mmCIF file with all atom_site columns, C-alpha atoms in Angstrom:
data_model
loop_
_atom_site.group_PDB
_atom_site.id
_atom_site.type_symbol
_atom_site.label_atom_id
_atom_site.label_alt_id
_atom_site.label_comp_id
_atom_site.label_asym_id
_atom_site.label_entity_id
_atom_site.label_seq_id
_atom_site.pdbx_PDB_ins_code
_atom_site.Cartn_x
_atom_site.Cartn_y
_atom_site.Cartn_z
_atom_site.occupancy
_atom_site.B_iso_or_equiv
_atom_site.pdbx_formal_charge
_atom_site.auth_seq_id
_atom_site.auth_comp_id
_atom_site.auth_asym_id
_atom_site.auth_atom_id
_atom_site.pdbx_PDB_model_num
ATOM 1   C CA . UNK A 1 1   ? 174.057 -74.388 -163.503 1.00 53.00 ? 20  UNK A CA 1
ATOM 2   C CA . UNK A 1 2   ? 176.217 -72.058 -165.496 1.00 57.00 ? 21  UNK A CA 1
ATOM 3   C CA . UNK A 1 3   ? 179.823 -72.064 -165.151 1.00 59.00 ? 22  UNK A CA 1
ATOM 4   C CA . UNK A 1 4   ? 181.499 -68.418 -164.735 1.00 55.00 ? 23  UNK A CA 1
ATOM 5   C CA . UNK A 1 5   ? 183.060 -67.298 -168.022 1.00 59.00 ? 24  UNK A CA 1
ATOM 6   C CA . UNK A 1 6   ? 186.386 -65.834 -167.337 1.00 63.00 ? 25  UNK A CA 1
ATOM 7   C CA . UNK A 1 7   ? 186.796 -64.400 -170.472 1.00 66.00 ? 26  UNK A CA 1
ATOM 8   C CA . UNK A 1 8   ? 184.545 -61.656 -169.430 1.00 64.00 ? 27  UNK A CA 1
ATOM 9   C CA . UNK A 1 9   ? 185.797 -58.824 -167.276 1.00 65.00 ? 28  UNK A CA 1
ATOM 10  C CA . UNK A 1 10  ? 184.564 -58.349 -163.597 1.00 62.00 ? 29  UNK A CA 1
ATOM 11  C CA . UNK A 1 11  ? 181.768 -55.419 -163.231 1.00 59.00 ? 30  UNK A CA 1
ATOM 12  C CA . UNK A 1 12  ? 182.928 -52.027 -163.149 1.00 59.00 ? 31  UNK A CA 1
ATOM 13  C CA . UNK A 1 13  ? 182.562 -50.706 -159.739 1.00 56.00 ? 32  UNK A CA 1
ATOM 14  C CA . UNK A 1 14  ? 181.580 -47.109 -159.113 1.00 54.00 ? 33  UNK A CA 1
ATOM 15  C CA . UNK A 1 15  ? 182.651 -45.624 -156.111 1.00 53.00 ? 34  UNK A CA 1
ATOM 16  C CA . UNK A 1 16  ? 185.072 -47.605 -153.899 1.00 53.00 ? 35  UNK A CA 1
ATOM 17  C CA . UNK A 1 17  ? 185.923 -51.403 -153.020 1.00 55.00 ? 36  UNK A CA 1
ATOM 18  C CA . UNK A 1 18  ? 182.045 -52.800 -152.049 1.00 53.00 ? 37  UNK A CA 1
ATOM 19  C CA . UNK A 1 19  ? 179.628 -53.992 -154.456 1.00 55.00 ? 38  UNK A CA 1
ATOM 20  C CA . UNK A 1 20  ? 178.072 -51.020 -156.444 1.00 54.00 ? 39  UNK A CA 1
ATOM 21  C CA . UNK A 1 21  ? 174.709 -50.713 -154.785 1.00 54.00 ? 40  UNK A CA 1
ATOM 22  C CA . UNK A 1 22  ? 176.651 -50.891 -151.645 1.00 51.00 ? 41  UNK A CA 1
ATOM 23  C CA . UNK A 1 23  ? 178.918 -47.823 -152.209 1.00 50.00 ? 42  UNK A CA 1
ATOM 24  C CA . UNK A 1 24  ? 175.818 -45.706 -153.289 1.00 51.00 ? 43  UNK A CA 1
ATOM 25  C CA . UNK A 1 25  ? 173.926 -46.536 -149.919 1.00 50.00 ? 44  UNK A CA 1
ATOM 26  C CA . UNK A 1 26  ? 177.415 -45.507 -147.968 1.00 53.00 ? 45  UNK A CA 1
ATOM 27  C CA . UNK A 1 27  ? 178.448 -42.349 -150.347 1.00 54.00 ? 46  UNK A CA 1
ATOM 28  C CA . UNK A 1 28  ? 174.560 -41.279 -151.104 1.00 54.00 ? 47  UNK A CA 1
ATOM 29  C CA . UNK A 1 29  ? 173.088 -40.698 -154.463 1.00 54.00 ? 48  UNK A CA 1
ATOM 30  C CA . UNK A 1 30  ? 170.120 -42.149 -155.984 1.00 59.00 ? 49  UNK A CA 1
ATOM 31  C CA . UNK A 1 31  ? 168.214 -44.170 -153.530 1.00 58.00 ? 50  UNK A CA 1
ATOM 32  C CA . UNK A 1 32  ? 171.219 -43.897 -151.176 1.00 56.00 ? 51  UNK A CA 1
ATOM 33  C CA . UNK A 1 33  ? 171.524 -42.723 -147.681 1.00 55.00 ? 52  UNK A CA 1
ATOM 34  C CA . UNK A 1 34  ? 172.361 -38.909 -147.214 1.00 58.00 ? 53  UNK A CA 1
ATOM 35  C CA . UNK A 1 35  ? 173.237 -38.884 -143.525 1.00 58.00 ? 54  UNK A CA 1
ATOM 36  C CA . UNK A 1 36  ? 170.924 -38.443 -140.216 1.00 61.00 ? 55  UNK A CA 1
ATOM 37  C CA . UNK A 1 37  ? 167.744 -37.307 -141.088 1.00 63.00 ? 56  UNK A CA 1
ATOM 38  C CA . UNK A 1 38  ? 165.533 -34.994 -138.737 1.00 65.00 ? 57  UNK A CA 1
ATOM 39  C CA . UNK A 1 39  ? 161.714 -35.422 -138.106 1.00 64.00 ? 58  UNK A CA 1
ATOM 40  C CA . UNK A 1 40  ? 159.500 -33.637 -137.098 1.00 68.00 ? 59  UNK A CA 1
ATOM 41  C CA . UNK A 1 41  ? 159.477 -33.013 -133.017 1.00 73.00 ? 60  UNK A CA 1
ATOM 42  C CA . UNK A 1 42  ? 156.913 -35.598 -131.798 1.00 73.00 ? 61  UNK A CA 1
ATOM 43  C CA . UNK A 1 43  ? 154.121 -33.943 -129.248 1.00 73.00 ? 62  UNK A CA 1
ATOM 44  C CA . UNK A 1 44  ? 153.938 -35.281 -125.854 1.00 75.00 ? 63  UNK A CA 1
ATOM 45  C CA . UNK A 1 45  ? 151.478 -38.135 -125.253 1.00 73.00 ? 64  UNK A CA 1
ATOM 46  C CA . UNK A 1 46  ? 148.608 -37.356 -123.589 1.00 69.00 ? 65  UNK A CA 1
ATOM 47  C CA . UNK A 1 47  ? 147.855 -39.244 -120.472 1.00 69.00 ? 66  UNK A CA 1
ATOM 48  C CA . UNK A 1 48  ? 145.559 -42.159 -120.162 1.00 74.00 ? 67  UNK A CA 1
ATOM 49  C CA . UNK A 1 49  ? 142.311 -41.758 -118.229 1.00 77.00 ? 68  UNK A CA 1
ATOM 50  C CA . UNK A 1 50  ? 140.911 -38.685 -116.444 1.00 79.00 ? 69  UNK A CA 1
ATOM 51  C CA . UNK A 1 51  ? 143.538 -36.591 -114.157 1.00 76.00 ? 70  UNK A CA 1
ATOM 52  C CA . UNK A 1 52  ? 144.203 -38.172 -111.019 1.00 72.00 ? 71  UNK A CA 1
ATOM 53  C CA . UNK A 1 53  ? 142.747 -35.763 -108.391 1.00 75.00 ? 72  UNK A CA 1
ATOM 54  C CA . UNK A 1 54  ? 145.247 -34.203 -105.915 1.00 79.00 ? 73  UNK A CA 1
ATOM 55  C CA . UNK A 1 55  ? 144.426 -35.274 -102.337 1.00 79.00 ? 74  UNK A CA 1
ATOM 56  C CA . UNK A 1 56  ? 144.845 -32.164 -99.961  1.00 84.00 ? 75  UNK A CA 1
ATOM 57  C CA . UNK A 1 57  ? 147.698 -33.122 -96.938  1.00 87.00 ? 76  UNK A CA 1
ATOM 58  C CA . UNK A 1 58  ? 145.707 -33.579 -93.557  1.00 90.00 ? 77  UNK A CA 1
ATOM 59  C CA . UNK A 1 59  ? 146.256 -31.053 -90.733  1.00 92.00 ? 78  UNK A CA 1
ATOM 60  C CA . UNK A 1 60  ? 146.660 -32.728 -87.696  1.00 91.00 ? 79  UNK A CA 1
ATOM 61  C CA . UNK A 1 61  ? 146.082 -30.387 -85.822  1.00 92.00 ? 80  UNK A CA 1
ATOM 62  C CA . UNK A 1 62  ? 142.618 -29.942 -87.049  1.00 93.00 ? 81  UNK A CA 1
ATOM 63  C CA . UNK A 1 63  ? 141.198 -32.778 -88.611  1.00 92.00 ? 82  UNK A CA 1
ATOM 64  C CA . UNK A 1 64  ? 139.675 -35.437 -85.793  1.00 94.00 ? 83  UNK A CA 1
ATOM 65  C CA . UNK A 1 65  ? 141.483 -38.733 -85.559  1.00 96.00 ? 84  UNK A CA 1
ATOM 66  C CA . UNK A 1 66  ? 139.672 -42.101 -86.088  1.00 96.00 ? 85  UNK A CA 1
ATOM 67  C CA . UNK A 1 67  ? 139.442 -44.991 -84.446  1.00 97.00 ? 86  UNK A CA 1
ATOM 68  C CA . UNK A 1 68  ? 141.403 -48.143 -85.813  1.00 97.00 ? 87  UNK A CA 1
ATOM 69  C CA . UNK A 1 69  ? 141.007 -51.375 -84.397  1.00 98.00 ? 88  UNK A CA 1
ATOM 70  C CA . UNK A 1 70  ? 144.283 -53.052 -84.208  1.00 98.00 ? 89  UNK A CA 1
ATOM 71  C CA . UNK A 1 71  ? 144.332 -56.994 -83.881  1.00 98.00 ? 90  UNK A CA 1
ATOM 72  C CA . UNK A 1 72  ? 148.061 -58.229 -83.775  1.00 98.00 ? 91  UNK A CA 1
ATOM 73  C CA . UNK A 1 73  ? 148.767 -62.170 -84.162  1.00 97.00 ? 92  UNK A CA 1
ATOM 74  C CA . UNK A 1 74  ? 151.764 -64.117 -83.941  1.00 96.00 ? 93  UNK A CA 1
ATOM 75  C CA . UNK A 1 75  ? 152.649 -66.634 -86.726  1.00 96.00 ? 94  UNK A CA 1
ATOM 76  C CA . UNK A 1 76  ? 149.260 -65.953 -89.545  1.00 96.00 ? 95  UNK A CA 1
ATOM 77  C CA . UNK A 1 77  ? 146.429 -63.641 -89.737  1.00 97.00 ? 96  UNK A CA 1
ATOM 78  C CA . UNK A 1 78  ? 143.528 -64.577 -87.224  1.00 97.00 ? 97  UNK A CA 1
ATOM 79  C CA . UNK A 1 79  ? 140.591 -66.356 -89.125  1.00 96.00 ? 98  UNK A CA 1
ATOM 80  C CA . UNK A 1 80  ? 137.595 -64.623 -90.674  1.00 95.00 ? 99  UNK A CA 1
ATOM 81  C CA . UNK A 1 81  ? 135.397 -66.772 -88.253  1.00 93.00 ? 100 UNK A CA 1
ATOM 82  C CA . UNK A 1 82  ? 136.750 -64.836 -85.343  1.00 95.00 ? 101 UNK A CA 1
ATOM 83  C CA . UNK A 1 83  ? 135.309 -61.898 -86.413  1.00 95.00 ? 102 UNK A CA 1
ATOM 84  C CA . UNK A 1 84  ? 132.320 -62.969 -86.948  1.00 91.00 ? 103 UNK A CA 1
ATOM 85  C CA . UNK A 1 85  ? 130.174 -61.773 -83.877  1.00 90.00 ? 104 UNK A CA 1
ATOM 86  C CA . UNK A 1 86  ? 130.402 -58.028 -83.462  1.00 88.00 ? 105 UNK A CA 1
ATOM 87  C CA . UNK A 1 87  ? 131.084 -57.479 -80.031  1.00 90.00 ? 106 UNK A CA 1
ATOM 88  C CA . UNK A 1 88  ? 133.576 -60.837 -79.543  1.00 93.00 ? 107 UNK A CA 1
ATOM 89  C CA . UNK A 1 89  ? 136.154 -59.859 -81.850  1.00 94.00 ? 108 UNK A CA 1
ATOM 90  C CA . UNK A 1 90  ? 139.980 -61.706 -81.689  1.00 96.00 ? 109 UNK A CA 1
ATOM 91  C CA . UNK A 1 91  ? 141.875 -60.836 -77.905  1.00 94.00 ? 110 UNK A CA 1
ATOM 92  C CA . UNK A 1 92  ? 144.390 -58.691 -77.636  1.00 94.00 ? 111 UNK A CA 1
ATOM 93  C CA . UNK A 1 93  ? 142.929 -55.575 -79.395  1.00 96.00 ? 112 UNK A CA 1
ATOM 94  C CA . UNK A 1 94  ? 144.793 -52.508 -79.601  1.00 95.00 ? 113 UNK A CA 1
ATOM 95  C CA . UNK A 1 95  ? 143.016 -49.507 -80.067  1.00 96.00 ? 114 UNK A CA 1
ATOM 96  C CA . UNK A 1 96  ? 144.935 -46.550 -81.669  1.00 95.00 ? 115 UNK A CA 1
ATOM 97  C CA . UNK A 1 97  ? 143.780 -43.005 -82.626  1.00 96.00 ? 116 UNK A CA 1
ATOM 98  C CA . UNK A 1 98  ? 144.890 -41.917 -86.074  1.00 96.00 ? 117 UNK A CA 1
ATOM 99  C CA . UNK A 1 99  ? 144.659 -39.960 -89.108  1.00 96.00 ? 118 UNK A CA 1
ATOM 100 C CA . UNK A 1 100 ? 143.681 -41.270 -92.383  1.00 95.00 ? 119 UNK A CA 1
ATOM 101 C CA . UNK A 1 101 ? 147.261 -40.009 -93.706  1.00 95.00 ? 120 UNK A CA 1
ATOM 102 C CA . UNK A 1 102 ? 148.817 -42.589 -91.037  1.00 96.00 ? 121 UNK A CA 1
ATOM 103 C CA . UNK A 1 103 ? 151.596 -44.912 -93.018  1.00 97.00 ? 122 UNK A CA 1
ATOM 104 C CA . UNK A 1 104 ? 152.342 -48.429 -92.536  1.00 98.00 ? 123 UNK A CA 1
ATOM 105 C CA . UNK A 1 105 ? 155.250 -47.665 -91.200  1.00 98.00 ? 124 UNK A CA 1
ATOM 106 C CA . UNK A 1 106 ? 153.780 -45.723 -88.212  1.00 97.00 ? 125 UNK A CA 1
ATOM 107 C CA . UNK A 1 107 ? 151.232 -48.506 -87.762  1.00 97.00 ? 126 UNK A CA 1
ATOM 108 C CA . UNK A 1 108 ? 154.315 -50.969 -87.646  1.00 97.00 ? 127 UNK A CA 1
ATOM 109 C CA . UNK A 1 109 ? 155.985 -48.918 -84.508  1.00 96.00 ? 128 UNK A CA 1
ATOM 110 C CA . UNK A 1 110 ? 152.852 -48.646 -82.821  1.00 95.00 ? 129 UNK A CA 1
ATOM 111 C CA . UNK A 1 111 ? 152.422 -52.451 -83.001  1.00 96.00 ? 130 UNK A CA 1
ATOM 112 C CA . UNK A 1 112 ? 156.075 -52.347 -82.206  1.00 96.00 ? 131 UNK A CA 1
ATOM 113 C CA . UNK A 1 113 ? 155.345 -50.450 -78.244  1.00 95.00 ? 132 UNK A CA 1
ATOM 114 C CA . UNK A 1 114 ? 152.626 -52.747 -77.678  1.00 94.00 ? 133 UNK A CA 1
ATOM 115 C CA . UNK A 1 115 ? 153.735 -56.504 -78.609  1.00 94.00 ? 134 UNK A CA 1
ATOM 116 C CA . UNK A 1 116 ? 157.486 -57.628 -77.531  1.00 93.00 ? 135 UNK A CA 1
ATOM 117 C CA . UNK A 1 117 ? 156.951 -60.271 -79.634  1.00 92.00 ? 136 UNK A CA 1
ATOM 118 C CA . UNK A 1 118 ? 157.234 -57.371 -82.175  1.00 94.00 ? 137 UNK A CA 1
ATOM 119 C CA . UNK A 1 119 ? 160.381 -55.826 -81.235  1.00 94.00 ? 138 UNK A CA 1
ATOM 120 C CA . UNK A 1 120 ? 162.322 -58.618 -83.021  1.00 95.00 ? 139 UNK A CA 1
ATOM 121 C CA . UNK A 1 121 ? 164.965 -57.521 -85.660  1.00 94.00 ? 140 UNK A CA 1
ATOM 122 C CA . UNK A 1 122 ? 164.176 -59.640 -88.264  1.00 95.00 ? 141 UNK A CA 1
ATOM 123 C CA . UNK A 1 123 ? 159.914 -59.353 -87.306  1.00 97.00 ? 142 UNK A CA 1
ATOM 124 C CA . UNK A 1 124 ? 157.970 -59.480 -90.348  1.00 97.00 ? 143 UNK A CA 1
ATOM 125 C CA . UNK A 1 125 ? 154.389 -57.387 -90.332  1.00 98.00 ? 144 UNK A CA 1
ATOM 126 C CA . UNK A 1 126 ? 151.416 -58.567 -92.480  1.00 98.00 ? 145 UNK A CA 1
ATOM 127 C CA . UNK A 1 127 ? 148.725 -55.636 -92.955  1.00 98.00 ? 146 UNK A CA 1
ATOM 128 C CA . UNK A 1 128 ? 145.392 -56.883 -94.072  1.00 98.00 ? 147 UNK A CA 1
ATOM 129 C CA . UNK A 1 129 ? 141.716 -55.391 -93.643  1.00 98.00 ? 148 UNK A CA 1
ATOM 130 C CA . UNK A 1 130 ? 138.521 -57.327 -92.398  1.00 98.00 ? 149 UNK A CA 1
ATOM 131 C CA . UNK A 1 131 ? 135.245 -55.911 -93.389  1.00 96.00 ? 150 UNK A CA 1
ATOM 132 C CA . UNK A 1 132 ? 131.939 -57.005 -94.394  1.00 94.00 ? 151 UNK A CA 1
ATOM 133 C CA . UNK A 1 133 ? 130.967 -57.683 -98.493  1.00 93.00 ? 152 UNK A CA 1
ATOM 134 C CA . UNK A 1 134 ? 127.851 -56.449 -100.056 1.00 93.00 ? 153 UNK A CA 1
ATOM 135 C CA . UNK A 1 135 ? 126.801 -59.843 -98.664  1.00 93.00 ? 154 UNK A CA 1
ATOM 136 C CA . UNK A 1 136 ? 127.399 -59.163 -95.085  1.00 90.00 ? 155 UNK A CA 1
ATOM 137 C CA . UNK A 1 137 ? 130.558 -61.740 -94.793  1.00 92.00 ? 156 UNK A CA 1
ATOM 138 C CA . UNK A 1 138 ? 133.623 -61.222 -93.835  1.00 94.00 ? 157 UNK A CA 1
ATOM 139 C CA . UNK A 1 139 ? 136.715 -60.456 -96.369  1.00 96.00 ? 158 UNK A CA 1
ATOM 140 C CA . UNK A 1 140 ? 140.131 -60.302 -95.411  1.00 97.00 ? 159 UNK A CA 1
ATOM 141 C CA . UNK A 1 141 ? 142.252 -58.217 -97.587  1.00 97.00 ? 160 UNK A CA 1
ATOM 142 C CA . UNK A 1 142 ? 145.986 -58.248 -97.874  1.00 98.00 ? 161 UNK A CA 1
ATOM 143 C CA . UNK A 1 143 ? 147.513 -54.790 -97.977  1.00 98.00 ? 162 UNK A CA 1
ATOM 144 C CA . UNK A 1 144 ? 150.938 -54.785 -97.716  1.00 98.00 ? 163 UNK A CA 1
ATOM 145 C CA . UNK A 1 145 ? 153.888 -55.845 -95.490  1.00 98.00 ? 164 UNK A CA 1
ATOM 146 C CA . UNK A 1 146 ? 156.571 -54.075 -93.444  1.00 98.00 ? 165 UNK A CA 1
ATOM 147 C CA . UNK A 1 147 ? 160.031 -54.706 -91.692  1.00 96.00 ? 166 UNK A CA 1
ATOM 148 C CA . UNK A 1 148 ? 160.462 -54.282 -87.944  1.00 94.00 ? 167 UNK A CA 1
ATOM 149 C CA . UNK A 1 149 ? 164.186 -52.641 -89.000  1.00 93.00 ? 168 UNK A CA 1
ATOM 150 C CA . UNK A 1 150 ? 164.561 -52.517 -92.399  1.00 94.00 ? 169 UNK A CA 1
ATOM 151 C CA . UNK A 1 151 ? 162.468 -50.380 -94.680  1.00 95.00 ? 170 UNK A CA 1
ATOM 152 C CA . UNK A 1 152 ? 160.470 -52.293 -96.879  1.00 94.00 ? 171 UNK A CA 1
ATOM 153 C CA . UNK A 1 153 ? 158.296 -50.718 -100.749 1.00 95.00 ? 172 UNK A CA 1
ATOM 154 C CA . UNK A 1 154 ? 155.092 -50.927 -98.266  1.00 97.00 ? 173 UNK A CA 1
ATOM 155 C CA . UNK A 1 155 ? 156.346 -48.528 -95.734  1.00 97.00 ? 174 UNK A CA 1
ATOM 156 C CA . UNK A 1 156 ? 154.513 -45.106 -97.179  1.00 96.00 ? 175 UNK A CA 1
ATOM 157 C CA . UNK A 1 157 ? 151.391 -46.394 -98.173  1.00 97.00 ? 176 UNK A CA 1
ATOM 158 C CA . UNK A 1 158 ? 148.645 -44.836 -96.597  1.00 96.00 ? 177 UNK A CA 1
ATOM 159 C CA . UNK A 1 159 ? 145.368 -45.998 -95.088  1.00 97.00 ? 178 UNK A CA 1
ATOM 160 C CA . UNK A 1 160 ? 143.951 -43.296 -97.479  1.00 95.00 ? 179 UNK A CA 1
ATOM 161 C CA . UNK A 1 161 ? 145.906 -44.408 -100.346 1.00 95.00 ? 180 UNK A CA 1
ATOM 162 C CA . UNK A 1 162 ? 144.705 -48.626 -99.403  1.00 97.00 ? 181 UNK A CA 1
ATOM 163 C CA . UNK A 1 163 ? 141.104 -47.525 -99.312  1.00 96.00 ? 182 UNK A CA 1
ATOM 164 C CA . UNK A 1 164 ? 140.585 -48.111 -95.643  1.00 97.00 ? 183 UNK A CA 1
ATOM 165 C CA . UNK A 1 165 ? 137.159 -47.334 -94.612  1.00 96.00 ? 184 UNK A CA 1
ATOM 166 C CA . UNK A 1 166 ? 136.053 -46.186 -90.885  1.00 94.00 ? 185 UNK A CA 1
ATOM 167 C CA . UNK A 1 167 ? 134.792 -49.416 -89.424  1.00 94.00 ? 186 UNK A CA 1
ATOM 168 C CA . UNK A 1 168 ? 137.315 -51.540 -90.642  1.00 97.00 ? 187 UNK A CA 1
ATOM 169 C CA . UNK A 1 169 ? 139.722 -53.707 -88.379  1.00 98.00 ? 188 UNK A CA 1
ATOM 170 C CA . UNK A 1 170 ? 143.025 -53.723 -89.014  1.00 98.00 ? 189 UNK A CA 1
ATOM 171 C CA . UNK A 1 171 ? 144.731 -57.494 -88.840  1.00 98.00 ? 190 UNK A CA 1
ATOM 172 C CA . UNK A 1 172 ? 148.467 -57.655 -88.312  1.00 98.00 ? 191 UNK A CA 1
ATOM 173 C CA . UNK A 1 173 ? 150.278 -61.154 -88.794  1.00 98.00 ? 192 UNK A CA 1
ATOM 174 C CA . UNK A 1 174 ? 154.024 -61.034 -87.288  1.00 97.00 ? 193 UNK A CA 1
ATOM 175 C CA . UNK A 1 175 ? 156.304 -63.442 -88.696  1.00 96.00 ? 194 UNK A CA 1
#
C-alpha cells in the first residue's frame, strides 16, 4: 500500500467545499443535475377486465317479493344433515317476504322481532346459505356476519350482491 505523498498539493476543487464530482451533481453541468425535471403526463390506466354492469335499483313497489326461508340457531349454524329431507327442514323457521335488494342488516332486525334470544346487545349474527351442489348435496356457505347494535363491514351487502338464488335457505347462527 502506498503511503500519501505530502509533498504534492491536494486536488483543485471546482465549485465549492465537496469533492469535485459532487459539486457538479449539486451546481449542474456536464452529467450534473439541472433541477426537477417534467415528463410527460402519464394516461390513465385502463381498467382490468370487462366493465362491471350497473345493476338497476329495485322498485318495491313493483317488483314481487320472494320467499326466504329463515332458520335462526343459537350458539352454531344447524348441520347440513338437517336439511337433508325436503319437507323436514330445522324447527323454528321463519318465513319472510323480501326483495332481492334486502341487506344484511334488514335480515338482522327481522331475526331481531322474532328471536329474544336475538335482542341481546352484544348478539353476534352468522349469515350462511344452504343449497344443493351440482351433486345434489348440501353446501353451507358463509356469507357474512352482523352486530345486533353495532354496525359491522357486512351490514350493506345484498342478497343480490352474495349471489343468493330463489330456493335457497337462509341459516343464521347467533352468538
Amino acid at each position: 500500500m502506498a503511503a500519501y505523498d505530502r509533498s504534492l498539493p491536494p486536488p483543485p476543487r471546482e465549485y465549492g467545499r465537496g469533492p469535485p464530482a459532487f459539486d457538479r451533481l449539486q451546481r449542474g453541468g456536464p452529467g450534473g443535475y439541472s433541477g426537477p425535471q417534467t415528463a410527460a403526463p402519464v394516461p390513465p390506466m385502463a381498467p382490468a377486465g370487462p366493465p362491471i354492469p350497473t345493476i338497476p335499483p329495485i322498485d318495491r313497489e313493483k317488483t314481487c317479493p320472494l320467499l326466504l326461508r329463515v332458520f335462526p340457531a343459537i350458539n352454531g349454524h344447524h348441520r347440513l344433515d338437517d336439511y337433508q329431507t325436503r319437507g323436514q327442514e330445522p324447527a323454528g323457521e321463519v318465513q319472510v317476504y323480501t326483495w332481492p335488494d334486502a341487506t344484511l342488516r334488514e335480515l338482522t332486525d327481522l331475526v331481531k322481532e322474532v328471536k329474544s334470544e336475538a335482542r341481546r346487545t352484544t348478539a353476534k349474527f352468522e349469515f350462511a346459505f344452504v343449497y344443493p351442489d351440482r351433486r345434489g348435496r348440501n353446501v353451507l356457505r358463509q356469507v357474512g356476519a352482523t352486530h345486533s347494535t353495532r354496525p359491522s363491514d357486512d351490514d350493506l351487502k345484498t342478497l343480490r350482491e352474495l349471489n343468493f338464488q330463489t330456493g335457497d335457505f337462509l341459516d343464521v347462527a347467533i352468538f
